[in-house]
XYZ file of N, CA and C in Angstrom:
474
model
N -30.444 297.498 19.654
C -31.515 296.638 19.175
C -32.890 297.246 19.421
N -32.979 298.199 20.356
C -34.277 298.754 20.729
C -35.059 299.318 19.564
N -34.368 299.867 18.620
C -35.062 300.454 17.469
C -35.726 299.390 16.608
N -35.305 298.156 16.721
C -35.843 297.100 15.867
C -36.777 296.142 16.591
N -36.957 296.298 17.873
C -37.832 295.418 18.630
C -39.204 296.055 18.811
N -40.273 295.253 18.725
C -41.595 295.813 18.978
C -41.642 296.390 20.397
N -42.130 297.582 20.502
C -42.223 298.243 21.803
C -40.901 298.827 22.260
N -39.906 298.889 21.403
C -38.599 299.413 21.767
C -38.558 300.925 21.807
N -39.624 301.588 21.322
C -39.729 303.051 21.332
C -38.552 303.735 20.650
N -37.942 303.075 19.672
C -36.829 303.644 18.918
C -35.648 304.018 19.810
N -35.531 303.409 20.966
C -34.435 303.715 21.900
C -33.586 302.458 22.121
N -32.304 302.657 22.381
C -31.462 301.504 22.672
C -31.861 300.842 23.977
N -31.660 299.533 24.046
C -31.941 298.788 25.267
C -30.675 298.707 26.116
N -30.788 298.590 27.372
C -29.641 298.377 28.250
C -28.926 299.664 28.602
N -27.678 299.480 29.011
C -26.921 300.588 29.575
C -26.236 301.445 28.536
N -25.982 300.891 27.382
C -25.115 301.626 26.465
C -25.417 301.257 25.021
N -24.780 301.962 24.108
C -24.972 301.718 22.679
C -23.682 301.162 22.083
N -23.823 300.385 21.045
C -22.658 299.837 20.356
C -22.213 300.803 19.276
N -20.931 300.863 19.042
C -20.368 301.734 18.017
C -18.999 301.246 17.620
N -18.330 301.994 16.728
C -16.990 301.590 16.305
C -16.014 301.609 17.475
N -14.919 300.843 17.339
C -13.885 300.697 18.366
C -14.456 299.921 19.550
N -13.851 300.030 20.729
C -14.329 299.296 21.902
C -15.650 299.887 22.380
N -16.594 299.014 22.718
C -17.849 299.520 23.281
C -18.286 298.639 24.434
N -19.013 299.242 25.337
C -19.453 298.529 26.532
C -20.603 297.570 26.253
N -21.346 297.794 25.155
C -22.490 296.936 24.861
C -22.069 295.495 24.610
N -20.971 295.313 23.878
C -20.538 293.952 23.569
C -19.273 293.550 24.313
N -18.515 294.508 24.739
C -17.232 294.213 25.357
C -16.163 293.903 24.335
N -16.495 294.098 23.072
C -15.558 293.819 21.992
C -15.256 295.085 21.220
N -14.196 295.030 20.460
C -13.887 296.106 19.535
C -14.355 295.736 18.145
N -14.287 296.679 17.238
C -14.649 296.417 15.845
C -13.478 295.719 15.162
N -13.757 294.727 14.339
C -12.651 294.058 13.648
C -12.026 294.981 12.603
N -10.710 294.903 12.487
C -9.991 295.638 11.452
C -9.863 294.683 10.263
N -10.826 294.730 9.348
C -10.881 293.766 8.250
C -9.701 293.904 7.301
N -9.203 295.109 7.103
C -8.047 295.287 6.216
C -6.830 294.553 6.779
N -6.611 294.671 8.083
C -5.476 293.989 8.693
C -5.691 292.477 8.702
N -6.921 292.042 8.953
C -7.232 290.622 8.928
C -6.954 290.034 7.545
N -7.349 290.739 6.489
C -7.112 290.263 5.122
C -5.617 290.168 4.839
N -4.857 291.153 5.279
C -3.408 291.142 5.068
C -2.768 289.946 5.774
N -3.185 289.687 7.003
C -2.651 288.550 7.749
C -3.046 287.219 7.108
N -4.279 287.126 6.636
C -4.750 285.881 6.015
C -3.941 285.570 4.756
N -3.660 286.572 3.954
C -2.872 286.359 2.736
C -1.444 285.962 3.102
N -0.876 286.601 4.120
C 0.496 286.290 4.530
C 0.624 284.852 5.042
N -0.451 284.291 5.590
C -0.397 282.931 6.130
C -0.617 281.844 5.083
N -1.005 282.228 3.867
C -1.207 281.245 2.799
C 0.125 280.599 2.444
N 0.165 279.281 2.263
C 1.417 278.649 1.847
C 1.747 279.055 0.413
N 3.010 279.111 0.070
C 3.367 279.466 -1.306
C 2.903 278.379 -2.274
N 2.633 278.766 -3.484
C 2.227 277.809 -4.516
C 3.465 277.011 -4.920
N 3.297 275.723 -5.068
C 4.412 274.846 -5.436
C 4.887 275.170 -6.849
N 6.196 275.066 -7.051
C 6.743 275.181 -8.395
C 6.664 273.800 -9.028
N 6.243 273.759 -10.267
C 6.098 272.485 -10.962
C 7.059 272.464 -12.146
N 7.668 271.307 -12.368
C 8.575 271.131 -13.497
C 8.121 269.978 -14.373
N 8.579 269.990 -15.621
C 8.192 268.949 -16.577
C 9.349 268.673 -17.512
N 9.625 267.400 -17.719
C 10.559 266.990 -18.765
C 9.960 265.770 -19.448
N 10.416 265.521 -20.655
C 9.907 264.397 -21.440
C 11.052 263.434 -21.718
N 11.023 262.241 -21.139
C 12.095 261.268 -21.379
C 12.008 260.690 -22.786
N 13.075 260.040 -23.206
C 13.046 259.336 -24.502
C 12.001 258.232 -24.393
N 11.238 258.052 -25.471
C 10.126 257.110 -25.373
C 9.601 256.732 -26.741
N 8.744 255.713 -26.762
C 8.063 255.253 -27.975
C 6.572 255.135 -27.665
N 5.828 256.254 -27.679
C 4.417 256.225 -27.277
C 3.548 255.271 -28.089
N 3.782 255.197 -29.385
C 2.931 254.332 -30.216
C 3.165 252.858 -29.878
N 4.372 252.492 -29.536
C 4.671 251.096 -29.211
C 4.150 250.716 -27.832
N 4.204 251.630 -26.889
C 3.827 251.313 -25.510
C 2.405 251.712 -25.135
N 1.730 252.486 -25.976
C 0.332 252.838 -25.710
C 0.139 254.003 -24.750
N 1.226 254.716 -24.460
C 1.111 255.882 -23.585
C 2.281 256.835 -23.826
N 2.070 258.052 -23.442
C 3.088 259.093 -23.478
C 3.632 259.225 -22.060
N 4.923 259.429 -21.902
C 5.515 259.578 -20.572
C 5.899 261.030 -20.316
N 5.675 261.476 -19.101
C 6.083 262.813 -18.667
C 6.702 262.685 -17.290
N 7.770 263.428 -17.047
C 8.398 263.437 -15.724
C 8.015 264.748 -15.048
N 7.175 264.647 -14.013
C 6.704 265.816 -13.265
C 7.506 265.972 -11.991
N 7.710 267.228 -11.586
C 8.331 267.487 -10.289
C 7.584 268.618 -9.604
N 7.537 268.553 -8.272
C 6.924 269.595 -7.448
C 7.922 269.997 -6.375
N 7.952 271.296 -6.057
C 8.899 271.798 -5.068
C 8.479 271.482 -3.634
N 7.212 271.185 -3.431
C 6.694 270.857 -2.102
C 5.435 270.024 -2.304
N 4.698 269.753 -1.238
C 3.455 268.981 -1.347
C 2.559 269.631 -2.413
N 2.057 268.793 -3.321
C 1.149 269.326 -4.344
C 0.345 268.201 -4.975
N -0.699 268.600 -5.657
C -1.544 267.714 -6.440
C -1.319 268.149 -7.887
N -0.756 267.274 -8.720
C -0.370 267.682 -10.072
C -0.803 266.643 -11.089
N -0.805 267.069 -12.347
C -1.063 266.168 -13.462
C -0.413 266.722 -14.707
N -0.370 265.906 -15.744
C 0.144 266.329 -17.041
C -0.950 266.127 -18.075
N -1.024 267.049 -19.022
C -1.959 266.929 -20.138
C -1.180 267.116 -21.432
N -1.685 266.513 -22.495
C -1.013 266.622 -23.795
C -2.046 266.750 -24.898
N -1.669 267.500 -25.904
C -2.446 267.580 -27.142
C -1.514 267.102 -28.243
N -1.932 266.063 -28.962
C -1.127 265.496 -30.034
C -1.752 265.914 -31.351
N -0.946 266.551 -32.181
C -1.406 267.013 -33.499
C -0.856 266.072 -34.556
N -1.747 265.616 -35.432
C -1.363 264.696 -36.497
C -1.524 265.419 -37.824
N -0.418 265.895 -38.395
C -0.382 266.548 -39.713
C -1.616 267.394 -40.020
N -1.824 268.438 -39.305
C -2.929 269.383 -39.545
C -4.306 268.734 -39.404
N -4.364 267.543 -38.835
C -5.639 266.853 -38.668
C -6.248 267.131 -37.312
N -7.227 266.328 -36.976
C -7.839 266.446 -35.645
C -6.810 266.159 -34.578
N -7.048 266.717 -33.433
C -6.114 266.560 -32.322
C -6.547 265.440 -31.389
N -5.578 264.876 -30.722
C -5.808 263.857 -29.711
C -5.426 264.477 -28.370
N -6.321 264.436 -27.399
C -6.038 264.982 -26.071
C -5.986 263.852 -25.053
N -4.949 263.860 -24.226
C -4.804 262.864 -23.163
C -4.339 263.557 -21.883
N -4.677 262.956 -20.758
C -4.251 263.466 -19.452
C -3.818 262.308 -18.581
N -2.938 262.620 -17.648
C -2.556 261.621 -16.654
C -3.572 261.660 -15.525
N -3.486 260.685 -14.667
C -4.250 260.746 -13.415
C -3.592 261.798 -12.529
N -4.355 262.339 -11.581
C -3.783 263.286 -10.620
C -2.754 262.562 -9.764
N -1.689 263.265 -9.478
C -0.599 262.710 -8.684
C -0.447 263.532 -7.415
N -0.467 262.882 -6.267
C -0.250 263.579 -5.006
C 1.208 263.420 -4.608
N 1.927 264.530 -4.564
C 3.305 264.557 -4.103
C 3.252 264.978 -2.642
N 3.536 264.069 -1.731
C 3.407 264.375 -0.304
C 4.475 265.333 0.207
N 5.676 265.220 -0.321
C 6.768 266.097 0.135
C 7.495 266.727 -1.042
N 6.855 266.875 -2.153
C 7.555 267.322 -3.349
C 8.262 266.134 -3.980
N 9.180 266.401 -4.895
C 9.920 265.334 -5.542
C 9.611 265.237 -7.017
N 9.995 264.106 -7.596
C 9.862 263.894 -9.035
C 9.298 262.506 -9.293
N 8.498 262.411 -10.359
C 7.850 261.138 -10.675
C 7.582 261.078 -12.188
N 7.818 259.898 -12.785
C 7.479 259.691 -14.192
C 6.078 259.091 -14.248
N 5.217 259.717 -15.039
C 3.821 259.279 -15.118
C 3.429 259.018 -16.570
N 2.403 258.208 -16.735
C 1.920 257.842 -18.070
C 0.633 258.580 -18.394
N 0.546 259.036 -19.631
C -0.679 259.622 -20.175
C -1.180 258.608 -21.198
N -2.126 257.781 -20.793
C -2.558 256.656 -21.608
C -3.474 257.040 -22.757
N -3.315 256.346 -23.878
C -4.188 256.517 -25.043
C -5.328 255.513 -24.975
N -6.491 255.920 -25.419
C -7.597 254.971 -25.576
C -7.275 254.098 -26.792
N -7.950 252.959 -26.943
C -7.692 252.124 -28.123
C -7.922 252.886 -29.439
N -8.968 253.705 -29.509
C -9.232 254.466 -30.735
C -8.125 255.493 -30.986
N -7.668 256.163 -29.941
C -6.589 257.134 -30.107
C -5.304 256.446 -30.562
N -5.025 255.286 -30.002
C -3.819 254.540 -30.371
C -3.880 254.079 -31.827
N -5.058 253.651 -32.302
C -5.222 253.270 -33.717
C -4.951 254.467 -34.620
N -5.480 255.639 -34.260
C -5.248 256.853 -35.063
C -3.770 257.211 -35.098
N -3.138 257.137 -33.943
C -1.724 257.483 -33.849
C -0.872 256.531 -34.683
N -1.094 255.241 -34.540
C -0.314 254.255 -35.294
C -0.572 254.346 -36.792
N -1.832 254.603 -37.164
C -2.151 254.781 -38.591
C -1.435 255.979 -39.185
N -1.401 257.078 -38.456
C -0.713 258.286 -38.929
C 0.783 258.022 -39.085
N 1.367 257.298 -38.148
C 2.801 257.003 -38.235
C 3.102 256.068 -39.399
N 2.194 255.117 -39.700
C 2.384 254.238 -40.866
C 2.347 255.051 -42.158
N 1.570 256.138 -42.176
C 1.496 257.003 -43.363
C 2.624 258.036 -43.379
N 3.510 257.949 -42.423
C 4.646 258.876 -42.289
C 4.198 260.308 -42.053
N 3.088 260.476 -41.360
C 2.593 261.813 -41.018
C 3.458 262.391 -39.895
N 3.491 263.704 -39.820
C 4.200 264.376 -38.738
C 3.278 264.378 -37.512
N 3.772 263.829 -36.414
C 2.984 263.735 -35.182
C 3.768 264.431 -34.070
N 3.165 265.471 -33.504
C 3.824 266.244 -32.453
C 2.921 266.291 -31.229
N 3.521 266.022 -30.058
C 2.809 266.130 -28.784
C 3.256 267.402 -28.085
N 2.303 268.152 -27.566
C 2.567 269.338 -26.749
C 2.072 269.012 -25.340
N 3.009 268.975 -24.392
C 2.711 268.507 -23.033
C 2.918 269.650 -22.045
N 2.045 269.718 -21.038
C 2.164 270.719 -19.978
C 1.886 270.048 -18.635
N 2.615 270.477 -17.601
C 2.369 270.021 -16.233
C 1.593 271.083 -15.478
N 0.717 270.660 -14.582
C -0.132 271.603 -13.842
C -0.220 271.215 -12.377
N -0.208 272.240 -11.511
C -0.484 272.052 -10.083
C -1.925 272.476 -9.858
N -2.695 271.642 -9.150
C -4.113 271.914 -8.921
C -4.354 272.267 -7.464
N -5.313 273.171 -7.233
C -5.710 273.480 -5.853
C -6.729 272.429 -5.405
N -7.183 272.468 -4.149
C -8.118 271.432 -3.676
C -9.421 271.355 -4.470
N -9.801 272.435 -5.149
C -11.024 272.420 -5.951
C -10.783 271.957 -7.384
N -9.536 271.609 -7.719
C -9.226 271.156 -9.067
C -8.906 272.274 -10.041
N -8.755 273.498 -9.548
C -8.403 274.626 -10.410
C -6.887 274.719 -10.535
N -6.413 275.173 -11.696
C -4.980 275.248 -11.948
C -4.367 276.410 -11.166
N -3.373 276.086 -10.314
C -2.638 277.101 -9.548
C -1.369 277.527 -10.263
N -0.701 276.590 -10.894
C 0.557 276.863 -11.585
C 0.699 275.862 -12.725
N 1.483 276.243 -13.727
C 1.722 275.327 -14.846
C 3.118 275.534 -15.388
N 3.575 274.536 -16.097
C 4.893 274.612 -16.718
C 4.761 275.243 -18.095
N 5.889 275.509 -18.678
C 5.920 275.866 -20.095
C 5.541 274.611 -20.884
N 5.050 274.802 -22.090
C 4.690 273.680 -22.955
C 5.967 273.053 -23.504
N 6.029 271.749 -23.447
C 7.159 271.005 -24.018
C 6.668 270.232 -25.231
N 7.441 270.260 -26.297
C 7.071 269.564 -27.512
C 7.871 268.288 -27.696
N 7.251 267.296 -28.303
C 7.901 266.014 -28.569
C 7.413 265.511 -29.917
N 8.335 265.252 -30.826
C 7.969 264.646 -32.104
C 7.906 263.142 -31.909
N 6.762 262.568 -32.245
C 6.558 261.125 -32.096
C 6.885 260.460 -33.424
N 7.752 259.475 -33.351
C 8.186 258.769 -34.563
C 7.731 257.306 -34.480
N 7.568 256.698 -35.640
C 7.082 255.325 -35.696
C 8.101 254.284 -35.434
């Protein structure tokens, strides 16, 4: 520190100088950051595996799409869907986040807004082709996607 203190005369203060490895100035060694990084990564819990299936259902009649999510261990997950109506505009819906405390399986609803439900029912009355593409996702604590399922398709009939 002597080189940086006023009146230090560009000389180290005290009995000794600090340097790599063990030194008497601090009584500590230099951290091995490469080894620390390796250990930190090894201690991270594995990312949960997420599964998705689509049960038999009538989304237009019940006002929601159903998805069965599963997690291999504790996780925060949700399902999202994009519904395509005969080359028209798309309808996007998501479930609420689901906390699986010990893993397991749960059937969840992806609710339609009243306007989305009117569009869906109108398209089905016109005999339009309506397909839902659903995906399950595991989220990290910041809400970023850690893992996802393959996309599952479901033809919605009136």
